[in-house]
Amino acid sequence: MLLREVEYARPSSVDEAVRLLASHEGARALAGGQTLVNVMKARAASPDVLVDLSRLDDLRSITVSGDTLQLGAMATYTQIMASSEVDVSRPILAEVAAQIADVQVRNRGTIGGNVCSNDPTNHLPPLLVALGASMTVRGADGERSVPAEEFFLGVYLTAVGEGELLLSVSVPATANAADGFASITIGRDGTCIASAAASLSEGAPRIVLGCVDAVPILVTPAAADEVSVREAVAGAELEPPSDVHASADYRRHLAAVCAVRAVEQAADRGR
Ligand SMILES: Cc1cc2nc3c(=O)[nH]c(=O)nc-3n(C[C@H](O)[C@H](O)[C@H](O)COP(=O)(O)OP(=O)(O)OC[C@H]3O[C@@H](n4cnc5c(N)ncnc54)[C@H](O)[C@@H]3O)c2cc1C
């Protein structure tokens, strides 16, 4: 048998989904299944109940209201890439979504699943911290908003607690976004070995490094020039993991390279 036996529910409202998640210990939300089903196959996770979010159309919407772009947790990478709302308000999201894995993964994988799994090699956690995003989380006691900087707590660990559901991700919408993203991947569309996202849109430069710690690391250089960026990355005193793809030293070097590239891209766009 491929998977351990598991109960399955497909709620038709957010209320029902939250009720199911809160009332069953060992219940897990199922979004695109691109991570969850794989870890279930590997027996690294074995939820008792899968709460399939696929009928919750409200969680798929992408809207701009005033100066906020709101992406429902079930918006797929393909949807984000095709969205005119994203295109006019924060196009870097579409550009980075297009770099994730392959067409199959992009058709199924969701922004909510990407951030809730918080794999340190994922593309979106550093990007969303750089953009100053916030996450809306719903539990049995109601809704709360969590800044992206406080959302990622550890490897595969986020502010979404047991029995809670991520509803949406909000990003400041800005007509002249000066954002950039750079990564070094395993193969052309593969997993990131090092990544960095940069935003120069909100005054002081924000650079966020991926793959160097359990959570995205925010650094704020005094200026957006190469020397200041390298100094800020060095000042973060990174202790990245060492593995078959890169030693800790090499990953530290790549973090600085990606940070400089991401800032250069952001600066070019802000001109
Ligand atoms: C071959 C392959 C290559 C990949 N390469 C990359 C890559 O290079 N970069 C990258 O960023 N990602 C990569 N991924 C991961 C991919 O982006 C996944 O789609 C994503 O990490 C999980 O999204 P999902 O919608 O499939 O979530 P699922 O797998 O369904 O769920 C993942 C986790 O999030 C939880 N969850 C999902 N939605 C919610 C919600 N709304 N509220 C609460 N909890 C929720 C689930 O319970 C589960 O624990 C790759 C995946 C594959 C299979």
PDB file of N, CA, C and O in Angstrom, residues 119-148:
ATOM      1  N   ASP A 119       9.583  24.835   3.857  1.00  0.00           N
ATOM      2  CA  ASP A 119      10.858  24.194   3.531  1.00  0.00           C
ATOM      3  C   ASP A 119      11.847  25.344   3.315  1.00  0.00           C
ATOM      4  O   ASP A 119      11.568  26.261   2.547  1.00  0.00           O
ATOM      5  N   PRO A 120      12.999  25.342   3.996  1.00  0.00           N
ATOM      6  CA  PRO A 120      13.929  26.476   3.874  1.00  0.00           C
ATOM      7  C   PRO A 120      14.439  26.712   2.456  1.00  0.00           C
ATOM      8  O   PRO A 120      14.989  27.767   2.168  1.00  0.00           O
ATOM      9  N   THR A 121      14.269  25.715   1.557  1.00  0.00           N
ATOM     10  CA  THR A 121      14.715  25.916   0.174  1.00  0.00           C
ATOM     11  C   THR A 121      13.589  26.475  -0.708  1.00  0.00           C
ATOM     12  O   THR A 121      13.821  26.741  -1.885  1.00  0.00           O
ATOM     13  N   ASN A 122      12.395  26.636  -0.164  1.00  0.00           N
ATOM     14  CA  ASN A 122      11.281  27.136  -0.984  1.00  0.00           C
ATOM     15  C   ASN A 122      11.525  28.582  -1.425  1.00  0.00           C
ATOM     16  O   ASN A 122      12.153  29.365  -0.715  1.00  0.00           O
ATOM     17  N   HIS A 123      10.965  28.908  -2.590  1.00  0.00           N
ATOM     18  CA  HIS A 123      11.180  30.241  -3.160  1.00  0.00           C
ATOM     19  C   HIS A 123      10.399  31.349  -2.429  1.00  0.00           C
ATOM     20  O   HIS A 123      10.877  32.476  -2.351  1.00  0.00           O
ATOM     21  N   LEU A 124       9.167  31.038  -1.990  1.00  0.00           N
ATOM     22  CA  LEU A 124       8.298  32.148  -1.577  1.00  0.00           C
ATOM     23  C   LEU A 124       8.545  32.710  -0.174  1.00  0.00           C
ATOM     24  O   LEU A 124       8.349  33.910   0.032  1.00  0.00           O
ATOM     25  N   PRO A 125       8.987  31.905   0.821  1.00  0.00           N
ATOM     26  CA  PRO A 125       9.183  32.526   2.144  1.00  0.00           C
ATOM     27  C   PRO A 125      10.122  33.744   2.134  1.00  0.00           C
ATOM     28  O   PRO A 125       9.722  34.817   2.618  1.00  0.00           O
ATOM     29  N   PRO A 126      11.350  33.666   1.548  1.00  0.00           N
ATOM     30  CA  PRO A 126      12.174  34.882   1.576  1.00  0.00           C
ATOM     31  C   PRO A 126      11.549  36.034   0.802  1.00  0.00           C
ATOM     32  O   PRO A 126      11.627  37.193   1.225  1.00  0.00           O
ATOM     33  N   LEU A 127      10.909  35.697  -0.328  1.00  0.00           N
ATOM     34  CA  LEU A 127      10.306  36.769  -1.131  1.00  0.00           C
ATOM     35  C   LEU A 127       9.229  37.504  -0.333  1.00  0.00           C
ATOM     36  O   LEU A 127       9.176  38.738  -0.308  1.00  0.00           O
ATOM     37  N   LEU A 128       8.358  36.747   0.345  1.00  0.00           N
ATOM     38  CA  LEU A 128       7.241  37.388   1.040  1.00  0.00           C
ATOM     39  C   LEU A 128       7.712  38.205   2.247  1.00  0.00           C
ATOM     40  O   LEU A 128       7.127  39.241   2.566  1.00  0.00           O
ATOM     41  N   VAL A 129       8.796  37.768   2.877  1.00  0.00           N
ATOM     42  CA  VAL A 129       9.350  38.584   3.973  1.00  0.00           C
ATOM     43  C   VAL A 129       9.920  39.885   3.394  1.00  0.00           C
ATOM     44  O   VAL A 129       9.702  40.970   3.934  1.00  0.00           O
ATOM     45  N   ALA A 130      10.620  39.782   2.260  1.00  0.00           N
ATOM     46  CA  ALA A 130      11.208  40.987   1.642  1.00  0.00           C
ATOM     47  C   ALA A 130      10.122  41.990   1.255  1.00  0.00           C
ATOM     48  O   ALA A 130      10.301  43.195   1.381  1.00  0.00           O
ATOM     49  N   LEU A 131       8.978  41.487   0.793  1.00  0.00           N
ATOM     50  CA  LEU A 131       7.906  42.381   0.332  1.00  0.00           C
ATOM     51  C   LEU A 131       7.083  42.940   1.481  1.00  0.00           C
ATOM     52  O   LEU A 131       6.166  43.732   1.263  1.00  0.00           O
ATOM     53  N   GLY A 132       7.354  42.490   2.711  1.00  0.00           N
ATOM     54  CA  GLY A 132       6.565  42.974   3.855  1.00  0.00           C
ATOM     55  C   GLY A 132       5.149  42.445   3.844  1.00  0.00           C
ATOM     56  O   GLY A 132       4.201  43.156   4.191  1.00  0.00           O
ATOM     57  N   ALA A 133       4.995  41.170   3.438  1.00  0.00           N
ATOM     58  CA  ALA A 133       3.655  40.550   3.374  1.00  0.00           C
ATOM     59  C   ALA A 133       3.111  40.284   4.773  1.00  0.00           C
ATOM     60  O   ALA A 133       3.851  40.323   5.758  1.00  0.00           O
ATOM     61  N   SER A 134       1.814  39.996   4.830  1.00  0.00           N
ATOM     62  CA  SER A 134       1.240  39.500   6.085  1.00  0.00           C
ATOM     63  C   SER A 134       0.268  38.367   5.761  1.00  0.00           C
ATOM     64  O   SER A 134      -0.301  38.307   4.669  1.00  0.00           O
ATOM     65  N   MET A 135       0.123  37.464   6.713  1.00  0.00           N
ATOM     66  CA  MET A 135      -0.690  36.272   6.508  1.00  0.00           C
ATOM     67  C   MET A 135      -1.934  36.339   7.394  1.00  0.00           C
ATOM     68  O   MET A 135      -1.823  36.668   8.580  1.00  0.00           O
ATOM     69  N   THR A 136      -3.083  35.979   6.826  1.00  0.00           N
ATOM     70  CA  THR A 136      -4.312  35.915   7.629  1.00  0.00           C
ATOM     71  C   THR A 136      -4.586  34.463   7.975  1.00  0.00           C
ATOM     72  O   THR A 136      -4.716  33.606   7.093  1.00  0.00           O
ATOM     73  N   VAL A 137      -4.652  34.207   9.276  1.00  0.00           N
ATOM     74  CA  VAL A 137      -4.812  32.844   9.779  1.00  0.00           C
ATOM     75  C   VAL A 137      -6.147  32.762  10.509  1.00  0.00           C
ATOM     76  O   VAL A 137      -6.512  33.671  11.266  1.00  0.00           O
ATOM     77  N   ARG A 138      -6.866  31.676  10.284  1.00  0.00           N
ATOM     78  CA  ARG A 138      -8.168  31.498  10.934  1.00  0.00           C
ATOM     79  C   ARG A 138      -8.141  30.241  11.794  1.00  0.00           C
ATOM     80  O   ARG A 138      -7.696  29.185  11.355  1.00  0.00           O
ATOM     81  N   GLY A 139      -8.612  30.387  13.034  1.00  0.00           N
ATOM     82  CA  GLY A 139      -8.741  29.231  13.917  1.00  0.00           C
ATOM     83  C   GLY A 139     -10.114  29.242  14.554  1.00  0.00           C
ATOM     84  O   GLY A 139     -10.968  30.080  14.210  1.00  0.00           O
ATOM     85  N   ALA A 140     -10.323  28.356  15.505  1.00  0.00           N
ATOM     86  CA  ALA A 140     -11.637  28.268  16.147  1.00  0.00           C
ATOM     87  C   ALA A 140     -11.980  29.585  16.851  1.00  0.00           C
ATOM     88  O   ALA A 140     -13.159  29.936  17.000  1.00  0.00           O
ATOM     89  N   ASP A 141     -10.973  30.354  17.276  1.00  0.00           N
ATOM     90  CA  ASP A 141     -11.228  31.611  18.009  1.00  0.00           C
ATOM     91  C   ASP A 141     -11.294  32.833  17.112  1.00  0.00           C
ATOM     92  O   ASP A 141     -11.301  33.958  17.599  1.00  0.00           O
ATOM     93  N   GLY A 142     -11.251  32.654  15.814  1.00  0.00           N
ATOM     94  CA  GLY A 142     -11.352  33.795  14.908  1.00  0.00           C
ATOM     95  C   GLY A 142     -10.103  33.974  14.069  1.00  0.00           C
ATOM     96  O   GLY A 142      -9.247  33.092  13.998  1.00  0.00           O
ATOM     97  N   GLU A 143     -10.006  35.172  13.450  1.00  0.00           N
ATOM     98  CA  GLU A 143      -8.914  35.451  12.502  1.00  0.00           C
ATOM     99  C   GLU A 143      -7.848  36.320  13.127  1.00  0.00           C
ATOM    100  O   GLU A 143      -8.142  37.150  13.972  1.00  0.00           O
ATOM    101  N   ARG A 144      -6.615  36.162  12.682  1.00  0.00           N
ATOM    102  CA  ARG A 144      -5.559  37.083  13.082  1.00  0.00           C
ATOM    103  C   ARG A 144      -4.609  37.287  11.911  1.00  0.00           C
ATOM    104  O   ARG A 144      -4.528  36.447  11.012  1.00  0.00           O
ATOM    105  N   SER A 145      -3.903  38.421  11.967  1.00  0.00           N
ATOM    106  CA  SER A 145      -2.953  38.718  10.906  1.00  0.00           C
ATOM    107  C   SER A 145      -1.537  38.584  11.468  1.00  0.00           C
ATOM    108  O   SER A 145      -1.245  39.085  12.550  1.00  0.00           O
ATOM    109  N   VAL A 146      -0.688  37.885  10.730  1.00  0.00           N
ATOM    110  CA  VAL A 146       0.679  37.644  11.201  1.00  0.00           C
ATOM    111  C   VAL A 146       1.651  38.208  10.159  1.00  0.00           C
ATOM    112  O   VAL A 146       1.608  37.803   8.991  1.00  0.00           O
ATOM    113  N   PRO A 147       2.529  39.152  10.551  1.00  0.00           N
ATOM    114  CA  PRO A 147       3.513  39.639   9.577  1.00  0.00           C
ATOM    115  C   PRO A 147       4.409  38.489   9.105  1.00  0.00           C
ATOM    116  O   PRO A 147       4.749  37.601   9.912  1.00  0.00           O
ATOM    117  N   ALA A 148       4.797  38.523   7.840  1.00  0.00           N
ATOM    118  CA  ALA A 148       5.629  37.427   7.301  1.00  0.00           C
ATOM    119  C   ALA A 148       6.898  37.233   8.125  1.00  0.00           C
ATOM    120  O   ALA A 148       7.368  36.113   8.305  1.00  0.00           O
TER     121      ALA A 148
END
